[in-house]
Coordinates of C-alpha atoms in Angstrom, one line a residue:
X227 CA 0.0 0.0 0.0
X228 CA 1.3 3.4 -1.0
X229 CA 0.8 6.7 0.8
X230 CA 2.0 10.3 0.0
X231 CA 4.1 12.5 2.3
X232 CA 5.3 15.9 1.0
X233 CA 4.4 14.5 -2.5
X234 CA 6.8 11.6 -1.8
X235 CA 5.3 8.2 -2.6
X236 CA 5.8 5.8 0.3
X237 CA 5.6 2.0 0.0
X238 CA 5.9 0.6 3.5
X239 CA 7.7 -2.6 4.4
X240 CA 5.4 -5.5 5.4
X241 CA 7.6 -6.1 8.5
X242 CA 10.4 -4.4 10.5
X243 CA 13.9 -5.6 11.4
X244 CA 14.2 -3.1 14.3
X245 CA 13.3 -5.6 17.0
X246 CA 16.4 -7.6 16.2
X247 CA 18.9 -4.7 16.6
X248 CA 20.9 -4.2 19.7
X249 CA 21.0 -0.4 19.9
X250 CA 23.5 -0.4 22.8
X251 CA 26.1 -2.2 20.7
X252 CA 25.9 -0.7 17.2
X253 CA 28.7 -1.1 14.6
X254 CA 29.3 1.7 12.2
X255 CA 27.3 1.7 9.0
X256 CA 26.6 -2.0 8.6
X257 CA 23.0 -2.3 9.9
X258 CA 20.3 -0.8 7.7
X259 CA 16.8 0.5 8.3
X260 CA 13.6 -0.8 6.8
X261 CA 13.3 1.7 4.0
X262 CA 15.3 3.7 1.4
X263 CA 14.6 6.6 -0.9
X264 CA 15.1 6.1 -4.6
X265 CA 14.9 8.8 -7.4
X266 CA 15.6 8.2 -11.1
X267 CA 16.9 10.5 -13.7
X268 CA 15.4 9.5 -17.1
X269 CA 15.0 11.3 -20.4
X270 CA 16.7 14.4 -19.2
X271 CA 14.7 15.0 -16.0
X272 CA 14.4 13.7 -12.4
X273 CA 11.3 11.7 -11.6
X274 CA 9.6 12.2 -8.2
X275 CA 11.4 10.4 -5.3
X276 CA 9.9 7.3 -3.9
X277 CA 10.4 5.6 -0.6
X278 CA 10.5 1.8 -0.8
X279 CA 11.5 -1.2 1.4
X280 CA 15.2 -1.6 1.7
X281 CA 16.2 -4.1 -1.0
X282 CA 18.9 -5.1 -3.5
X283 CA 19.1 -3.2 -6.8
X284 CA 18.9 -4.7 -10.2
X285 CA 21.4 -3.3 -12.7
X286 CA 22.4 -4.1 -16.3
X287 CA 26.0 -5.3 -16.5
X288 CA 26.6 -2.5 -19.0
X289 CA 25.5 0.1 -16.5
X290 CA 28.2 2.8 -16.7
X291 CA 28.9 2.9 -13.0
X292 CA 30.7 -0.4 -13.4
X293 CA 32.9 0.9 -16.2
X294 CA 33.5 4.6 -15.8
X295 CA 33.0 5.3 -12.2
X296 CA 30.4 8.0 -12.2
X297 CA 29.5 7.8 -8.5
X298 CA 29.2 10.4 -5.8
X299 CA 27.9 10.4 -2.2
X300 CA 27.4 12.4 1.0
X301 CA 27.7 11.6 4.6
X302 CA 25.2 13.0 7.2
X303 CA 23.7 12.1 10.6
X304 CA 20.3 12.4 12.3
X305 CA 20.2 12.9 16.1
X306 CA 17.5 12.5 18.7
X307 CA 17.3 14.8 21.7
X308 CA 16.1 14.0 25.2
X309 CA 12.5 14.8 24.2
X310 CA 12.6 12.4 21.3
X311 CA 12.8 15.1 18.6
X312 CA 14.9 14.3 15.6
X313 CA 17.5 16.8 14.2
X314 CA 19.8 17.2 11.2
X315 CA 23.0 19.2 11.1
X316 CA 23.5 21.7 8.2
X317 CA 21.6 19.4 5.6
X318 CA 21.4 22.1 3.0
X319 CA 25.2 22.2 2.9
X320 CA 25.2 18.5 2.0
X321 CA 22.8 19.1 -0.8
X322 CA 24.9 22.0 -2.2
X323 CA 28.1 19.8 -2.0
X324 CA 26.3 16.9 -3.7
X325 CA 25.5 19.1 -6.6
X326 CA 29.1 20.4 -6.7
X327 CA 30.3 16.8 -7.0
X328 CA 27.6 16.0 -9.6
X329 CA 28.7 18.9 -11.8
X330 CA 32.3 17.9 -11.6
X331 CA 31.5 14.3 -12.6
X332 CA 29.2 15.3 -15.5
X333 CA 26.1 14.1 -13.6
X334 CA 22.8 15.9 -13.3
X335 CA 22.2 18.1 -10.3
X336 CA 19.4 17.0 -7.9
X337 CA 16.7 19.5 -7.1
X338 CA 16.9 20.8 -3.6
X339 CA 13.2 20.1 -2.8
X340 CA 13.7 16.4 -3.8
X341 CA 16.6 16.1 -1.5
X342 CA 15.2 17.9 1.5
X343 CA 11.6 16.7 1.2
X344 CA 12.6 13.2 0.4
X345 CA 15.1 13.1 3.3
X346 CA 12.6 14.5 5.7
X347 CA 9.9 12.0 4.7
X348 CA 12.3 9.1 5.0
X349 CA 13.5 10.2 8.5
X350 CA 10.0 10.7 9.7
X351 CA 9.2 7.2 8.6
X352 CA 12.3 5.7 10.2
X353 CA 12.4 8.0 13.3
X354 CA 12.4 5.0 15.7
X355 CA 15.7 3.9 14.2
X356 CA 17.6 7.0 15.5
X357 CA 19.6 5.6 18.5
X358 CA 19.7 7.4 21.8
X359 CA 22.8 5.8 23.3
X360 CA 25.5 8.4 23.9
X361 CA 27.8 8.9 20.9
X362 CA 25.4 7.0 18.5
X363 CA 23.3 8.5 15.7
X364 CA 21.5 7.5 12.5
X365 CA 24.1 7.7 9.7
X366 CA 22.6 8.9 6.4
X367 CA 24.2 8.0 3.1
X368 CA 22.8 10.0 0.0
X369 CA 24.5 8.8 -3.2
X370 CA 24.1 8.9 -6.9
X371 CA 25.5 6.7 -9.7
X372 CA 25.3 6.2 -13.4
X373 CA 22.6 3.5 -14.1
X374 CA 22.5 4.2 -17.9
X375 CA 24.0 1.5 -20.1
X376 CA 26.7 1.4 -22.7
X377 CA 30.4 0.6 -23.2
X378 CA 31.1 3.9 -24.9
X379 CA 33.3 6.2 -22.7
X380 CA 30.9 9.0 -22.2
X381 CA 28.5 10.2 -19.5
X382 CA 25.4 8.1 -18.9
X383 CA 21.9 9.0 -20.0
X384 CA 20.3 7.7 -16.8
X385 CA 21.2 8.1 -13.1
X386 CA 19.9 6.8 -9.8
X387 CA 19.9 8.7 -6.5
X388 CA 19.3 6.9 -3.2
X389 CA 19.3 7.7 0.5
X390 CA 20.0 4.8 2.9
X391 CA 20.1 4.9 6.7
X392 CA 22.3 3.0 9.2
X393 CA 22.0 3.3 13.0
X394 CA 25.6 3.6 14.1
X395 CA 27.8 3.8 17.1
X396 CA 31.0 5.9 17.3
X397 CA 33.2 5.8 14.2
X398 CA 36.6 5.5 15.8
X399 CA 37.7 4.1 19.2
X400 CA 41.0 4.3 20.9
X401 CA 44.1 6.2 19.9
X402 CA 44.9 6.9 16.2
X403 CA 48.4 6.8 14.9
X404 CA 49.0 8.1 11.4
X405 CA 51.7 8.0 8.7
X406 CA 52.6 11.2 6.8
X407 CA 52.6 10.1 3.1
X408 CA 55.7 10.7 1.1
X409 CA 54.9 8.9 -2.2
X410 CA 51.2 8.6 -2.9
X411 CA 48.7 11.4 -3.3
X412 CA 45.0 11.5 -2.6
X413 CA 44.3 13.9 -5.4
X414 CA 45.9 16.2 -7.9
X415 CA 45.5 19.8 -9.2
X416 CA 42.7 19.9 -11.8
X417 CA 41.3 16.6 -10.5
X418 CA 38.3 15.6 -8.5
X419 CA 39.7 15.8 -5.0
X420 CA 37.1 18.4 -4.0
X421 CA 34.2 16.2 -5.0
X422 CA 32.9 13.4 -2.9
X423 CA 33.5 10.9 -5.8
X424 CA 33.7 7.2 -4.9
X425 CA 36.9 6.8 -6.8
X426 CA 38.7 9.2 -4.5
X427 CA 38.2 6.8 -1.6
X428 CA 39.0 3.7 -3.6
X429 CA 42.4 5.2 -4.5
X430 CA 43.1 5.7 -0.8
X431 CA 42.8 2.1 0.2
X432 CA 46.1 0.8 -1.1
X433 CA 48.4 3.5 0.5
X434 CA 46.4 3.1 3.7
X435 CA 46.8 -0.7 3.6
X436 CA 50.6 -0.1 3.3
X437 CA 50.5 2.2 6.3
X438 CA 48.4 -0.3 8.4
X439 CA 51.1 -3.0 7.6
X440 CA 53.6 -0.6 9.2
X441 CA 51.5 -0.2 12.4
X442 CA 49.5 2.9 11.6
X443 CA 45.8 3.3 11.4
X444 CA 45.6 6.1 8.8
X445 CA 47.5 8.3 6.4
X446 CA 48.1 12.0 6.4
X447 CA 47.9 13.0 2.8
X448 CA 50.4 15.5 1.3
X449 CA 50.3 17.6 -1.8
X450 CA 50.7 15.7 -5.1
X451 CA 53.6 17.7 -6.4
X452 CA 56.3 18.0 -3.7
X453 CA 54.7 16.2 -0.7
X454 CA 55.8 19.2 1.2
X455 CA 52.4 20.3 2.6
X456 CA 49.9 18.3 4.7
X457 CA 46.3 18.3 3.3
X458 CA 44.0 15.7 4.7
X459 CA 43.9 12.9 7.3
X460 CA 42.5 9.7 5.9
X461 CA 39.0 10.6 4.7
X462 CA 38.9 13.7 6.9
X463 CA 40.1 17.2 6.9
X464 CA 43.0 17.8 9.3
X465 CA 43.7 20.4 12.0
X466 CA 47.1 21.2 13.6
X467 CA 47.5 23.0 16.9
X468 CA 50.8 24.7 17.3
X469 CA 51.0 26.4 20.7
X470 CA 47.5 27.9 20.9
X471 CA 46.9 28.5 17.2
X472 CA 44.7 26.1 15.2
X473 CA 45.8 25.6 11.6
X474 CA 44.2 23.9 8.7
X475 CA 44.8 23.8 4.9
X476 CA 42.7 26.0 2.6
X477 CA 40.3 24.1 0.3
X478 CA 41.3 23.7 -3.3
X479 CA 41.0 21.3 -6.2
X480 CA 42.5 18.6 -4.0
X481 CA 40.8 19.2 -0.6
X482 CA 37.2 18.5 0.3
X483 CA 35.2 21.5 1.6
X484 CA 34.2 19.6 4.8
X485 CA 31.1 20.7 6.6
X486 CA 32.6 19.7 10.0
X487 CA 35.7 21.6 9.0
X488 CA 33.7 24.8 8.3
X489 CA 31.8 24.3 11.6
X490 CA 35.0 24.0 13.6
X491 CA 36.5 27.1 12.1
X492 CA 33.3 29.1 13.1
X493 CA 33.2 27.6 16.5
X494 CA 36.9 28.2 17.2
X495 CA 36.3 31.9 16.3
X496 CA 33.3 32.1 18.6
X497 CA 35.4 30.4 21.4
X498 CA 38.2 32.9 21.0
X499 CA 40.6 30.4 19.6
X500 CA 43.1 31.8 17.1
X501 CA 42.9 30.1 13.7
X502 CA 44.9 30.3 10.5
X503 CA 43.7 28.8 7.2
X504 CA 46.9 28.4 5.2
X505 CA 49.3 25.9 3.8
X506 CA 51.0 23.9 6.5
X507 CA 54.4 22.4 5.8
X508 CA 55.3 18.9 6.9
X509 CA 58.6 20.3 8.2
X510 CA 56.7 22.8 10.3
X511 CA 54.8 20.0 12.0
X512 CA 57.9 17.9 12.5
X513 CA 59.8 20.9 14.0
X514 CA 56.9 21.7 16.3
X515 CA 56.8 18.1 17.5
X516 CA 60.5 18.2 18.2
X517 CA 60.5 21.5 20.1
X518 CA 57.3 20.8 22.0
X519 CA 55.0 23.4 20.4
X520 CA 52.9 20.8 18.6
X521 CA 50.0 20.3 21.0
X522 CA 47.4 18.5 18.9
X523 CA 46.6 16.9 15.5
X524 CA 43.0 15.9 14.8
X525 CA 40.8 14.8 11.9
X526 CA 37.4 16.4 11.3
X527 CA 34.5 14.8 9.4
X528 CA 30.9 13.8 9.6
X529 CA 31.5 10.2 10.7
X530 CA 33.9 10.8 13.6
X531 CA 33.1 14.5 14.1
X532 CA 36.6 15.0 15.7
X533 CA 39.2 12.2 15.8
X534 CA 42.3 13.0 17.9
X535 CA 45.7 11.8 16.6
X536 CA 48.0 10.3 19.3
X537 CA 51.1 10.3 17.1
X538 CA 52.5 10.3 13.6
X539 CA 55.3 8.7 11.6
X540 CA 57.5 10.5 9.1
X541 CA 60.7 9.3 7.3
X542 CA 61.1 6.3 9.6
X543 CA 60.7 8.2 12.8
X544 CA 57.7 8.3 15.2
X545 CA 56.5 11.4 17.1
X546 CA 54.1 11.2 20.0
X547 CA 51.7 14.0 20.9
X548 CA 51.0 15.1 24.5
X549 CA 47.8 14.0 26.2
X550 CA 46.0 17.2 27.1
X551 CA 43.2 17.6 29.7
X552 CA 41.6 20.6 28.0
X553 CA 42.4 19.9 24.4
X554 CA 40.9 21.9 21.5
X555 CA 39.7 18.6 20.0
X556 CA 37.6 17.7 23.0
X557 CA 36.3 21.2 23.5
X558 CA 35.3 21.7 19.9
X559 CA 33.8 18.2 19.6
X560 CA 31.6 18.9 22.6
X561 CA 30.5 22.2 21.2
X562 CA 29.5 20.6 17.9
X563 CA 27.8 17.5 19.4
X564 CA 25.9 19.6 22.0
X565 CA 24.4 21.6 19.1
X566 CA 23.7 18.4 17.1
X567 CA 21.9 16.7 20.0
X568 CA 19.9 19.9 20.8
X569 CA 21.5 20.2 24.3
X570 CA 22.4 23.9 23.9
X571 CA 21.3 27.0 21.9
X572 CA 22.3 27.0 18.2
X573 CA 23.5 30.6 17.5
X574 CA 24.7 29.6 14.0
X575 CA 21.3 28.3 12.7
X576 CA 22.9 24.9 11.8
X577 CA 20.3 22.6 13.4
X578 CA 17.4 21.4 11.2
X579 CA 14.3 20.0 12.8
X580 CA 12.9 16.9 11.1

């Protein structure tokens, strides 16, 4: 039986899996809710989004996603406050970035109303799946891929957009030790590093595998030309604290315009923390580690929010970072998550009620 919500067609699942889920022990991103949103681009236009039971997709082997990699995605979260109300964090920024990625990958941009109305309808339907255990949230994965067929190396004529949901626990646990990359690059000038294209992440796996074999959990990416400047940490933006100044690289062709990154910069300014958005040399970080002025390194992204780095390796030598009681990482993560979970006022207008 189908119903309409915000002009979104909804076909409800005949039964729910929610009763079998242990919400106190959630892995990250591997348990999925009962429904998903699907929207098809056909004959030069987007059809109305539909919400259906979560199920496998059927694709022609000649679908261009398999051959030419036209695939983009976003990462978001929904949160539930103490009163049971559901919230999103800066969702319009995710829509805008999705379309930036789509444009770069020669894919059609998705209308804002389809994204926002479809997402809202899906979350209202799946509201009971939003966990309330501390540190947990409902991870949201909007993504688009080329479903049109053909072996000719050209953009597809058909695309599929979906939103799937996964109740999830914290992304990272424990201390993270990273390796500053000296050979491989995450992205290059003129490339697609600023887009959330699936291939960007696939290309990271091999260098990260090599780093893991050396005893590290992640890679700090450096520029593709000289490997002289640090750019990102794994799949996150990176922040460096030298003395009491917080540094991060400027966005460019190679660096993703992270929503958490932007939020941290605004929060730091509001907190009176001095920030600098500029190129950061590897040698500057190493020198600061040696003379004791390097206080913190941390990654910032939707999944982990803030992920402190305990130490890094470079040119065969390891450097440990001090453990701080009142770190910027803890302070800024608390400020962001308190806004996300509706525990404090939101002077920035970031919170979106579902």
